[in-house]
Tab-separated table of C-alpha atoms in Angstrom:
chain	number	residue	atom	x	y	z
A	1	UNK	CA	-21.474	4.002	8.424
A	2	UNK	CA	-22.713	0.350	8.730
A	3	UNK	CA	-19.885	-1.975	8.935
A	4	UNK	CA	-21.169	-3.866	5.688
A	5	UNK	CA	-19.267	-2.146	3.107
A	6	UNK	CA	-15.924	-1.628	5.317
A	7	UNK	CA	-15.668	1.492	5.372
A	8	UNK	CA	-13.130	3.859	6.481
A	9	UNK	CA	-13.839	5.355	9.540
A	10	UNK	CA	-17.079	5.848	11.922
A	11	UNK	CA	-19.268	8.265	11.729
A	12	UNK	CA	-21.753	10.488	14.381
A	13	UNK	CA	-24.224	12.782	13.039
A	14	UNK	CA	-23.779	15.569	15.920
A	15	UNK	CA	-26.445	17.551	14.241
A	16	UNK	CA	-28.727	18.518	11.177
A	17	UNK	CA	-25.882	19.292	9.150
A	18	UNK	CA	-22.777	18.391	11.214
A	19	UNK	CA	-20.993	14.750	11.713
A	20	UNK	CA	-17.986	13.898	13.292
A	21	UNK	CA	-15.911	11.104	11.622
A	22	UNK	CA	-13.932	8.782	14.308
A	23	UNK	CA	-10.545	7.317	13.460
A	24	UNK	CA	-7.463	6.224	14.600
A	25	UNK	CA	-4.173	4.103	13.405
A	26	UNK	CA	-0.603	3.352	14.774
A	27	UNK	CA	2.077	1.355	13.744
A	28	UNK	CA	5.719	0.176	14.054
A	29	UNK	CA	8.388	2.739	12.451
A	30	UNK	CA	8.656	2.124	8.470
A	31	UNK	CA	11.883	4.341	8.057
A	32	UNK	CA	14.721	4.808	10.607
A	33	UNK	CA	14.600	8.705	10.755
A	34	UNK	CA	12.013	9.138	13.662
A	35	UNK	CA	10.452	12.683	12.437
A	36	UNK	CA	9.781	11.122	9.169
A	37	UNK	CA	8.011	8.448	10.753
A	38	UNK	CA	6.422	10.633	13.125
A	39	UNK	CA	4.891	12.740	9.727
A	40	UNK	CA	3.973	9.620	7.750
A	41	UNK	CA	2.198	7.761	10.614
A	42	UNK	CA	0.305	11.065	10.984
A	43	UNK	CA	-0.277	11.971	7.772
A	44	UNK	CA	-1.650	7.731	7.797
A	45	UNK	CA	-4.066	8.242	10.594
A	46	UNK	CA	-5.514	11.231	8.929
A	47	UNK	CA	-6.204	9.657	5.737
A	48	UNK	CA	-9.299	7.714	6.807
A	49	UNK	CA	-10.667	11.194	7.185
A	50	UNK	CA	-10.328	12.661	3.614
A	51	UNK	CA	-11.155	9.689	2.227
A	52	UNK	CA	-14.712	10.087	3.731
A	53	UNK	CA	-14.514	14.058	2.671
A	54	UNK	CA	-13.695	15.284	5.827
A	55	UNK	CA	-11.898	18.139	7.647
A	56	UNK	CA	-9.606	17.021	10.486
A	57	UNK	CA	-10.108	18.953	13.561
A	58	UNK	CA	-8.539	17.455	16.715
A	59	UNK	CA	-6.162	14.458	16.766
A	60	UNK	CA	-4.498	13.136	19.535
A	61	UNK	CA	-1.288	11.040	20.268
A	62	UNK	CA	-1.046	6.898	20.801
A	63	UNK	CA	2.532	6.214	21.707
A	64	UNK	CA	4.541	3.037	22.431
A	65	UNK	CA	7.906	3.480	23.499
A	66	UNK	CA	10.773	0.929	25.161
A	67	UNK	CA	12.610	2.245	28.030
A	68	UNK	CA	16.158	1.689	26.594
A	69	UNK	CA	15.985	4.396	23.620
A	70	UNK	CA	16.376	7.674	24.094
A	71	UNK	CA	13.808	10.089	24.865
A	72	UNK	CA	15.298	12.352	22.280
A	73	UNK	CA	13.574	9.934	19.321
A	74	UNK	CA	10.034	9.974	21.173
A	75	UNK	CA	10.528	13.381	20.927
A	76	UNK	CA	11.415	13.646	17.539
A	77	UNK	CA	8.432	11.190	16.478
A	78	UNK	CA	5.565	13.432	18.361
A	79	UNK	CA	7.424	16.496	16.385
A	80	UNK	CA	7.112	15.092	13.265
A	81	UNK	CA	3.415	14.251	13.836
A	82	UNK	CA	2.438	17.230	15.309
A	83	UNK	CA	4.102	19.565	12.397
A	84	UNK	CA	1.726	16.926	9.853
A	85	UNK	CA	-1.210	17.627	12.273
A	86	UNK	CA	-0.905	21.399	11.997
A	87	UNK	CA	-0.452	21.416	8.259
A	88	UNK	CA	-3.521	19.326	8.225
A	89	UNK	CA	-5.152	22.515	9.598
A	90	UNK	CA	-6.033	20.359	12.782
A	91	UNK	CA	-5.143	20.410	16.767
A	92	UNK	CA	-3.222	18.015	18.423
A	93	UNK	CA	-4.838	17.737	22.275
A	94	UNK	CA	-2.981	15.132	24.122
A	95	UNK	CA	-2.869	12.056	23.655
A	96	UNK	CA	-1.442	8.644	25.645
A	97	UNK	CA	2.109	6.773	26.117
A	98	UNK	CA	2.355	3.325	27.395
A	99	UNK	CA	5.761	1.473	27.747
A	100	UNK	CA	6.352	-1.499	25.043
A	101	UNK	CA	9.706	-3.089	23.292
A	102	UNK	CA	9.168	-1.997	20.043
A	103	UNK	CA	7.970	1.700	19.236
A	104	UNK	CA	4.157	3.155	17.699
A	105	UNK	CA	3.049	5.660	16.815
A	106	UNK	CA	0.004	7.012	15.401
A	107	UNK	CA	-3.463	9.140	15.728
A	108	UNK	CA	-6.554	9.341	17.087
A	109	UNK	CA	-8.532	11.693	14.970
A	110	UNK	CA	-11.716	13.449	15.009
A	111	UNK	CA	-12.682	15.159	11.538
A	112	UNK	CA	-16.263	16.793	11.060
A	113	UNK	CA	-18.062	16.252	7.283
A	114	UNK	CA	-21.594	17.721	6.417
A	115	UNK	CA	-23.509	14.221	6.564
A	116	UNK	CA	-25.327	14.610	3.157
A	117	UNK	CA	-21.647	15.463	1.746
A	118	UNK	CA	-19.856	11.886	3.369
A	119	UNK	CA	-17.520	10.659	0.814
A	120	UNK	CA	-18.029	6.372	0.930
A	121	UNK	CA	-16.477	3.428	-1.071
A	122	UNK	CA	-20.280	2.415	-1.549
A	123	UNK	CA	-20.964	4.914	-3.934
A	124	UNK	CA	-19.036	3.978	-7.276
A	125	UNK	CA	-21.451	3.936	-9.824
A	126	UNK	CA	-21.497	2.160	-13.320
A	127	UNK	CA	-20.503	4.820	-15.706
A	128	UNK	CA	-18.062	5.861	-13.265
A	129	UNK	CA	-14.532	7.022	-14.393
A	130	UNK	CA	-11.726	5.738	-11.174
A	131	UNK	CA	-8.515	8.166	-10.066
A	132	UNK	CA	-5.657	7.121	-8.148
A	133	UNK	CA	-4.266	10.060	-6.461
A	134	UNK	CA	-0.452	8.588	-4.631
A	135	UNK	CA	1.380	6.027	-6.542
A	136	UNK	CA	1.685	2.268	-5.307
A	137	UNK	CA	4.749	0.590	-4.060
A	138	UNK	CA	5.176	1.761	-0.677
A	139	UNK	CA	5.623	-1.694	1.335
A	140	UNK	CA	8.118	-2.774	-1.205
A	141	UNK	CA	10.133	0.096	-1.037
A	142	UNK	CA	9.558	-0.107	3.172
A	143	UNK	CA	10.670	-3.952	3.080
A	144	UNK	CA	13.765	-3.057	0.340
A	145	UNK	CA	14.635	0.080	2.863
A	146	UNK	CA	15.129	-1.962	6.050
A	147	UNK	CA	17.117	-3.888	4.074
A	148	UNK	CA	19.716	-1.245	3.091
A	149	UNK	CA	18.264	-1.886	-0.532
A	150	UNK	CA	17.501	1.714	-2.014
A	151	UNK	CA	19.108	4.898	-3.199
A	152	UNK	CA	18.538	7.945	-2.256
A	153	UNK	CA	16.271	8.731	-5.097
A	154	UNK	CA	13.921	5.976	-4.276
A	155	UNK	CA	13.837	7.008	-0.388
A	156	UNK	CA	12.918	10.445	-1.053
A	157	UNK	CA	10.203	9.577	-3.466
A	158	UNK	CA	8.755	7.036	-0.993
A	159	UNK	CA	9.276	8.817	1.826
A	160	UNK	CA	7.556	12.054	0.110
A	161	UNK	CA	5.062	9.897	-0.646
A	162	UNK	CA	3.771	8.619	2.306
A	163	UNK	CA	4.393	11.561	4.395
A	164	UNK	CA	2.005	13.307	1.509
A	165	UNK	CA	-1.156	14.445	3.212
A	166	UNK	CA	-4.772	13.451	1.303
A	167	UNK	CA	-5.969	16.739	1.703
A	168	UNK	CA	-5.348	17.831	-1.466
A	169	UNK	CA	-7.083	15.115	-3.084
A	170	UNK	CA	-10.132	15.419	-1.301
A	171	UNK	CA	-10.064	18.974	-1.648
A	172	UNK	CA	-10.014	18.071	-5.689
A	173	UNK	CA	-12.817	15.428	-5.426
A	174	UNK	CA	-14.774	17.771	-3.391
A	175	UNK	CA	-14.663	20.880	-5.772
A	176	UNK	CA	-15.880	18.301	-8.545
A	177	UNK	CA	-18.407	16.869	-6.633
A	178	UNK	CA	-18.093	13.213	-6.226
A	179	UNK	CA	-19.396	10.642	-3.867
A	180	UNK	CA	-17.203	7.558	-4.351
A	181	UNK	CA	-14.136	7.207	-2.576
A	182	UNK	CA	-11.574	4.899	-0.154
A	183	UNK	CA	-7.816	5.429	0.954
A	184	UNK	CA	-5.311	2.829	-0.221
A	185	UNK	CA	-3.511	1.535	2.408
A	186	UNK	CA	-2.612	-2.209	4.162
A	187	UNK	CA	-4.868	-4.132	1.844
A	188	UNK	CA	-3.199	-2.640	-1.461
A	189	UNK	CA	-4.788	-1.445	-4.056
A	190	UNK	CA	-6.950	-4.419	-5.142
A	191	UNK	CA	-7.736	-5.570	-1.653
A	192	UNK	CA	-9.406	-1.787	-1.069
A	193	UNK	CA	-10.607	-1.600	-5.029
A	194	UNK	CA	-12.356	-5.264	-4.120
A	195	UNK	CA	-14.271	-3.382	-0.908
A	196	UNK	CA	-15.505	-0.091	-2.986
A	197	UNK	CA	-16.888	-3.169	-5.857
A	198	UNK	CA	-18.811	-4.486	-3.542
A	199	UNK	CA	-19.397	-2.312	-1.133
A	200	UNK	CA	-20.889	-0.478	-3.833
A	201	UNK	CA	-22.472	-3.731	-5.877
A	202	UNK	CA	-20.405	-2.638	-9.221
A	203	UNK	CA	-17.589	-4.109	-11.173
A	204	UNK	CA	-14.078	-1.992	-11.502
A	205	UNK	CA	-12.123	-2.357	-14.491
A	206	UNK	CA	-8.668	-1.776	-14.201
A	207	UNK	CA	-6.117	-0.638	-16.282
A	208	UNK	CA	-2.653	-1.348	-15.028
A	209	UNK	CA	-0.431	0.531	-17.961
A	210	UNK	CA	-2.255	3.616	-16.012
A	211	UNK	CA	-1.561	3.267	-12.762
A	212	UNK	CA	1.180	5.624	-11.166
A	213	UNK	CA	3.857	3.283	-9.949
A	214	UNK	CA	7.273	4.441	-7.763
A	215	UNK	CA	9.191	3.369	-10.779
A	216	UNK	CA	11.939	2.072	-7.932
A	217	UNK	CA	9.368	-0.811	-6.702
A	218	UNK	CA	9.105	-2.696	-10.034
A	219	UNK	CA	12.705	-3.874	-10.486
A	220	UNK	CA	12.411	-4.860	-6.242
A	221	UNK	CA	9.153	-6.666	-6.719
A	222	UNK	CA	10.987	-8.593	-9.628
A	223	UNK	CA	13.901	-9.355	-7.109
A	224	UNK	CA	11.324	-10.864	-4.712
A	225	UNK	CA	11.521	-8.267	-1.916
A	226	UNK	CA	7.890	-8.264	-1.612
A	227	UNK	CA	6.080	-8.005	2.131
A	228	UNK	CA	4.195	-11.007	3.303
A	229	UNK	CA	1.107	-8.153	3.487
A	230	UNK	CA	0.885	-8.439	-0.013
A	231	UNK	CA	0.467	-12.076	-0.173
A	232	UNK	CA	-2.078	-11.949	2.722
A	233	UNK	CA	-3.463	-9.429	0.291
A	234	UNK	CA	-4.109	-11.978	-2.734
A	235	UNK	CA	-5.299	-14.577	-0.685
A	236	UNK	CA	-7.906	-12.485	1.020
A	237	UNK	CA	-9.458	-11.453	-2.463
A	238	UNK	CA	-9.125	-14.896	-3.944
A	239	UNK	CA	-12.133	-15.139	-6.609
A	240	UNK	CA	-12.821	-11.658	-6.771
A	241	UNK	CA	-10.101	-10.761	-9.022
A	242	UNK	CA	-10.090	-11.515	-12.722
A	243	UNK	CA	-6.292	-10.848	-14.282
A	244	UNK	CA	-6.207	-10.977	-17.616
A	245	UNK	CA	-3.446	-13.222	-19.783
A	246	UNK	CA	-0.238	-11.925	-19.848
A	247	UNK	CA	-0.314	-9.154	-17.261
A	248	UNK	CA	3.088	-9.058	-15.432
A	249	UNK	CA	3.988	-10.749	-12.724
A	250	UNK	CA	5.492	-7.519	-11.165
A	251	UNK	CA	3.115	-5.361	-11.901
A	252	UNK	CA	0.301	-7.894	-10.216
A	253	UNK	CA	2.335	-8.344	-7.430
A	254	UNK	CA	2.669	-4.242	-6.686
A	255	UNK	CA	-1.166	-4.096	-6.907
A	256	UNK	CA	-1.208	-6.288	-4.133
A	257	UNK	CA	1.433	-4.124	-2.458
A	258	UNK	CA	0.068	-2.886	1.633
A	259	UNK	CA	0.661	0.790	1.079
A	260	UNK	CA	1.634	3.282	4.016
A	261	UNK	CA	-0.536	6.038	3.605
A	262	UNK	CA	-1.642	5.401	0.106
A	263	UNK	CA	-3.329	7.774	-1.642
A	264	UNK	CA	-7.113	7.918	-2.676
A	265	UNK	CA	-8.962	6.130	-4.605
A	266	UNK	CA	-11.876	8.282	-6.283
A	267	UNK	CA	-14.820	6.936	-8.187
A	268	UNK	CA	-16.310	10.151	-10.018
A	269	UNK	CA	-19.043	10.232	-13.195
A	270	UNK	CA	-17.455	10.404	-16.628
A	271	UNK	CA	-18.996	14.048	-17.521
A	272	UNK	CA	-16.848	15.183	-14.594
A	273	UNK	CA	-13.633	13.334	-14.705
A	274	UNK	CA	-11.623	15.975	-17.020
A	275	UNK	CA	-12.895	18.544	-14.263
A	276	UNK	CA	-10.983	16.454	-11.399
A	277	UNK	CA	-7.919	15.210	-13.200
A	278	UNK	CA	-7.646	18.979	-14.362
A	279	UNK	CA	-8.075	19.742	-10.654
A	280	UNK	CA	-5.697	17.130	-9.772
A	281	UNK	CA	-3.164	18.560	-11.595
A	282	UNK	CA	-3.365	21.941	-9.930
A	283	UNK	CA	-3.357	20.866	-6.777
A	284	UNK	CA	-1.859	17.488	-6.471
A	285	UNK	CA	1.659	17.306	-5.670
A	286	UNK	CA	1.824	13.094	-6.419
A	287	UNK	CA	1.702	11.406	-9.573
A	288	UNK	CA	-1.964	10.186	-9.831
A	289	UNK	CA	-3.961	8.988	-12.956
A	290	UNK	CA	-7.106	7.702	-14.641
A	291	UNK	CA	-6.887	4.039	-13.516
A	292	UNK	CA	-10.136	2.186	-14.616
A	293	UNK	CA	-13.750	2.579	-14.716
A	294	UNK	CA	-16.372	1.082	-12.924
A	295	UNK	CA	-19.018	-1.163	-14.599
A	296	UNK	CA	-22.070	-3.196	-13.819
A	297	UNK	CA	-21.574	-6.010	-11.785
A	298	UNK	CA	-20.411	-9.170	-13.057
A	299	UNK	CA	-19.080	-11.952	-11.959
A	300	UNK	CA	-16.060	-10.634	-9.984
A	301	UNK	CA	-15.561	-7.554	-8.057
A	302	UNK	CA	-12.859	-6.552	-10.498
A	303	UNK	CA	-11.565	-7.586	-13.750
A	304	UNK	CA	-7.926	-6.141	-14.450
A	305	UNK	CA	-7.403	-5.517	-18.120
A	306	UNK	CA	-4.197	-6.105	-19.968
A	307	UNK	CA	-2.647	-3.006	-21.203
A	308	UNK	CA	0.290	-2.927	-19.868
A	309	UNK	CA	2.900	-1.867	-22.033
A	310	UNK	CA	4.263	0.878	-19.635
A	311	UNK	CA	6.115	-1.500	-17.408
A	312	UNK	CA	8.806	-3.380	-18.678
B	1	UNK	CA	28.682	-29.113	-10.508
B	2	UNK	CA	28.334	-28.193	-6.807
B	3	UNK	CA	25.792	-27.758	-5.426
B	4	UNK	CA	25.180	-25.156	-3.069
B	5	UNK	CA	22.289	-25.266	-0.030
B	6	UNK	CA	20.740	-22.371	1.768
B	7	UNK	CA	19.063	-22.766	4.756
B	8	UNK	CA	16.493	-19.622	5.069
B	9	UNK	CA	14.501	-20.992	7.682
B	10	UNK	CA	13.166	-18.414	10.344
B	11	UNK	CA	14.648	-15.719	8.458
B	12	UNK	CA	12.221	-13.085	7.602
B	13	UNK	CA	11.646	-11.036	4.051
B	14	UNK	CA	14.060	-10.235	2.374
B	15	UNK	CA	17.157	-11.889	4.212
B	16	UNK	CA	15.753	-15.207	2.459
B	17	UNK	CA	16.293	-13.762	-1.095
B	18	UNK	CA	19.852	-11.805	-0.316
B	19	UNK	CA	20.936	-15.104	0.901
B	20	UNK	CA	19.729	-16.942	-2.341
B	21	UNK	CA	21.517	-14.268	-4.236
B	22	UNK	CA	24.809	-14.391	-2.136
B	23	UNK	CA	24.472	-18.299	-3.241
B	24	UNK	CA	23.576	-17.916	-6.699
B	25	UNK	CA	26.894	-15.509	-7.293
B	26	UNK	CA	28.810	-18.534	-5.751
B	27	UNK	CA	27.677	-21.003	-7.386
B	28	UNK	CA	25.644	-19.987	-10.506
B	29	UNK	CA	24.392	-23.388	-11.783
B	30	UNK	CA	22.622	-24.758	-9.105
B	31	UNK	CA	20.881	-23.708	-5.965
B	32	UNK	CA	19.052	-25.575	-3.220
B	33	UNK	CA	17.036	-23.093	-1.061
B	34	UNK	CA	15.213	-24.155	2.645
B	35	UNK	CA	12.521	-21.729	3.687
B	36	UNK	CA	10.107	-22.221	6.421
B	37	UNK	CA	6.960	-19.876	5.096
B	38	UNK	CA	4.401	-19.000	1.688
B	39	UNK	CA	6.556	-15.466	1.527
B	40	UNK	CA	10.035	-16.489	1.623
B	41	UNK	CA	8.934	-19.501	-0.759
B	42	UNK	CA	7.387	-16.984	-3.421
B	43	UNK	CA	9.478	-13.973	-2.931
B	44	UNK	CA	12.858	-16.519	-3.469
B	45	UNK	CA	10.393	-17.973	-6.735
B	46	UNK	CA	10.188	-14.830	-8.040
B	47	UNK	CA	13.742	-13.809	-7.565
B	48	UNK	CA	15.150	-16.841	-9.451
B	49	UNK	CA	12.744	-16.757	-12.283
B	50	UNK	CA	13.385	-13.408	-12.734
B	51	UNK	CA	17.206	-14.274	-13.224
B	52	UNK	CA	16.132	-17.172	-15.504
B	53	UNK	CA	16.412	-19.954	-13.628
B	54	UNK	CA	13.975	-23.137	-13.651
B	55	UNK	CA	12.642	-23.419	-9.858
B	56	UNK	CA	11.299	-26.861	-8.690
B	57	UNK	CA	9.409	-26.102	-5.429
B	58	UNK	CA	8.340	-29.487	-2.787
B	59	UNK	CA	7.295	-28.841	0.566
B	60	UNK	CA	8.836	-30.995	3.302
B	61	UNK	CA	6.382	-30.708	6.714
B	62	UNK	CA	6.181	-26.754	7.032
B	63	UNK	CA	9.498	-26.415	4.711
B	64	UNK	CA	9.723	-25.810	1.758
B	65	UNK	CA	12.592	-26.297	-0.476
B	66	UNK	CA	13.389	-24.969	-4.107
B	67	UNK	CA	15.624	-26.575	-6.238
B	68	UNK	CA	17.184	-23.273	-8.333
B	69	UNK	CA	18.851	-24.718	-11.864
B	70	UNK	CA	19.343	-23.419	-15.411
């Protein structure tokens, strides 16, 4: 993949009908419990390889770790990645340590996808019907849990969330046959919709009353416990984004939101979309939904509708 | 009326907010708040709005400060 249209990961075409897709991601831990990290920064790093309609095959540690904790949380970290590795139907081969104040962790990973069958965010077409398959509000909750700031209810559901492997999903988008398709993550939802628009030279319409939400993150993004990601977010896509009058602040604000391990974004052709959302259903185990379509293009990249009478 | 001032300067997201809220319980009519970046300005913004409270918002060199009133 050229590195025009930002796409998700890099790809070598091994053979006729073989490619291997190259990716890798780390970061900082986003909840205290270090297996749960350890399983969401994996289940992160593996993303950019369903979202091209790949199958992972080999991953392999990147881990920073200070001296002064206790090797009993490195330990826990590299189990909770390797248990999301082997669900992921992939093997963990190694991998690297280096010494640092604050810990990482993450994947490298190797996936292999039949190179006419490469899933790419330049291939929304107008016509197209868009699915969001994880809901959004991840780095709100994060920000609001490091703060002491959410229930129990609202840590599970984020936690679930993000530690939620894309396989599914891709499975689902696969089995209907589609060719458009990202991962949500640190831009947020508009920063990655902006990159499939023009990566793919279309406009998306979004519909914000249909987006799936962690219901927990709209009464936090009211409070103002919103990452500086998001606002980094806005500014990037400043021009490209046409909001309608009226749409909430909140709910504007959460489409900005970076997302750990967000879920995919699918741009599929209206004759099939029943197929996949009936697919969806089946198999995924996230709230996802019908979020928009995808038009000629116009003057911006996306224009969000307002419908939004779902959030209040 | 009393007025009380926060100083939220090189306090990172969200302390800025919980200490505009710790303020605002105190003293409910008016709130001065000093923050020292775009986030903590906007994220305090939002979080007085939200309550229903007019924000007036001047920067001051890299500060900014919000004056938080009914």
């Amino acid at each position: 993949m050229g590195l025009g249209t930002s796409d998700d990961a890099a790809v070598y075409r091994v053979s006729g009908d073989k490619a291997a897709i190259l990716t890798m991601d780390f970061f900082p831990p986003v909840v205290d419990d270090p297996y749960t990290f350890g399983s969401i920064a994996a289940a992160n790093a593996l993303s950019d390889v369903y979202a091209m309609g790949g199958r992972p095959v080999a991953a392999m540690n990147i881990v920073c770790f200070p001296t002064c904790l206790s090797v009993d949380v490195m330990r826990d970290i590299l189990r909770g990645g390797a248990d999301k590795v082997m669900e992921a139907g992939a093997v963990l081969a190694g991998g690297h340590s280096i010494e640092d104040d604050e810990p990482k962790y993450g994947l490298s990973v190797m996936g292999l996808v039949h190179p006419d069958r490469i899933l790419t965010n330049a291939a929304a077409r107008p016509g197209d019907v868009l699915i969001l398959t994880k809901p959004l509000g991840t780095g709100i909750l994060n920000t609001a849990i490091k703060a002491d700031m959410v229930d129990d209810a609202g840590y599970t559901k984020a936690v679930e969330t993000m530690a939620y492997l894309n396989a599914d999903a891709c499975e689902a988008a696969l089995e209907t046959g589609v060719a458009g398709c990202t991962d949500i993550t640190g831009f947020g939802f508009l920063g990655h919709a902006c990159e499939m628009a023009d990566g793919s030279g279309v406009t998306l319409e979004i519909w914000p009353a249909q987006l799936p939400v962690i219901e927990e993150s709209i009464e936090l993004a009211k409070m103002g416990i919103i990452p500086a990601g998001a606002y980094n977010n806005q500014a990037f896509v400043e021009g490209r984004v046409r909001f309608e009058e009226g749409i909430k602040q909140e709910v504007i604000d959460i489409m900005f939101d970076p997302q750990t391990s967000g879920g995919l974004l699918i741009s599929v052709t209206e004759d099939r979309a029943d197929a996949l959302m009936k697919l969806l259903k089946d198999k995924c185990k996230t709230p996802f939904g019908m979020i928009g379509r995808v038009k000629k293009r116009g003057k911006f990249s996306i224009e969000v509708k307002d419908n939004t009478p779902r959030y209040t | 009326m009393t007025l009380k001032n926060v100083d939220a300067r090189g306090r990172a997201c969200p302390e800025p907010v919980l200490l505009t809220k710790r303020a605002i319980d105190q003293s409910p009519e008016r709130v001065q708040v000093f923050v020292d970046n775009t986030t903590a300005m906007e994220n305090v913004k939002r979080f007085a709005v939200n309550l229903g409270y007019k924000v007036e918002i001047t920067k001051d060199g890299q500060d900014f400060v919000l004056k938080i009133s009914r």
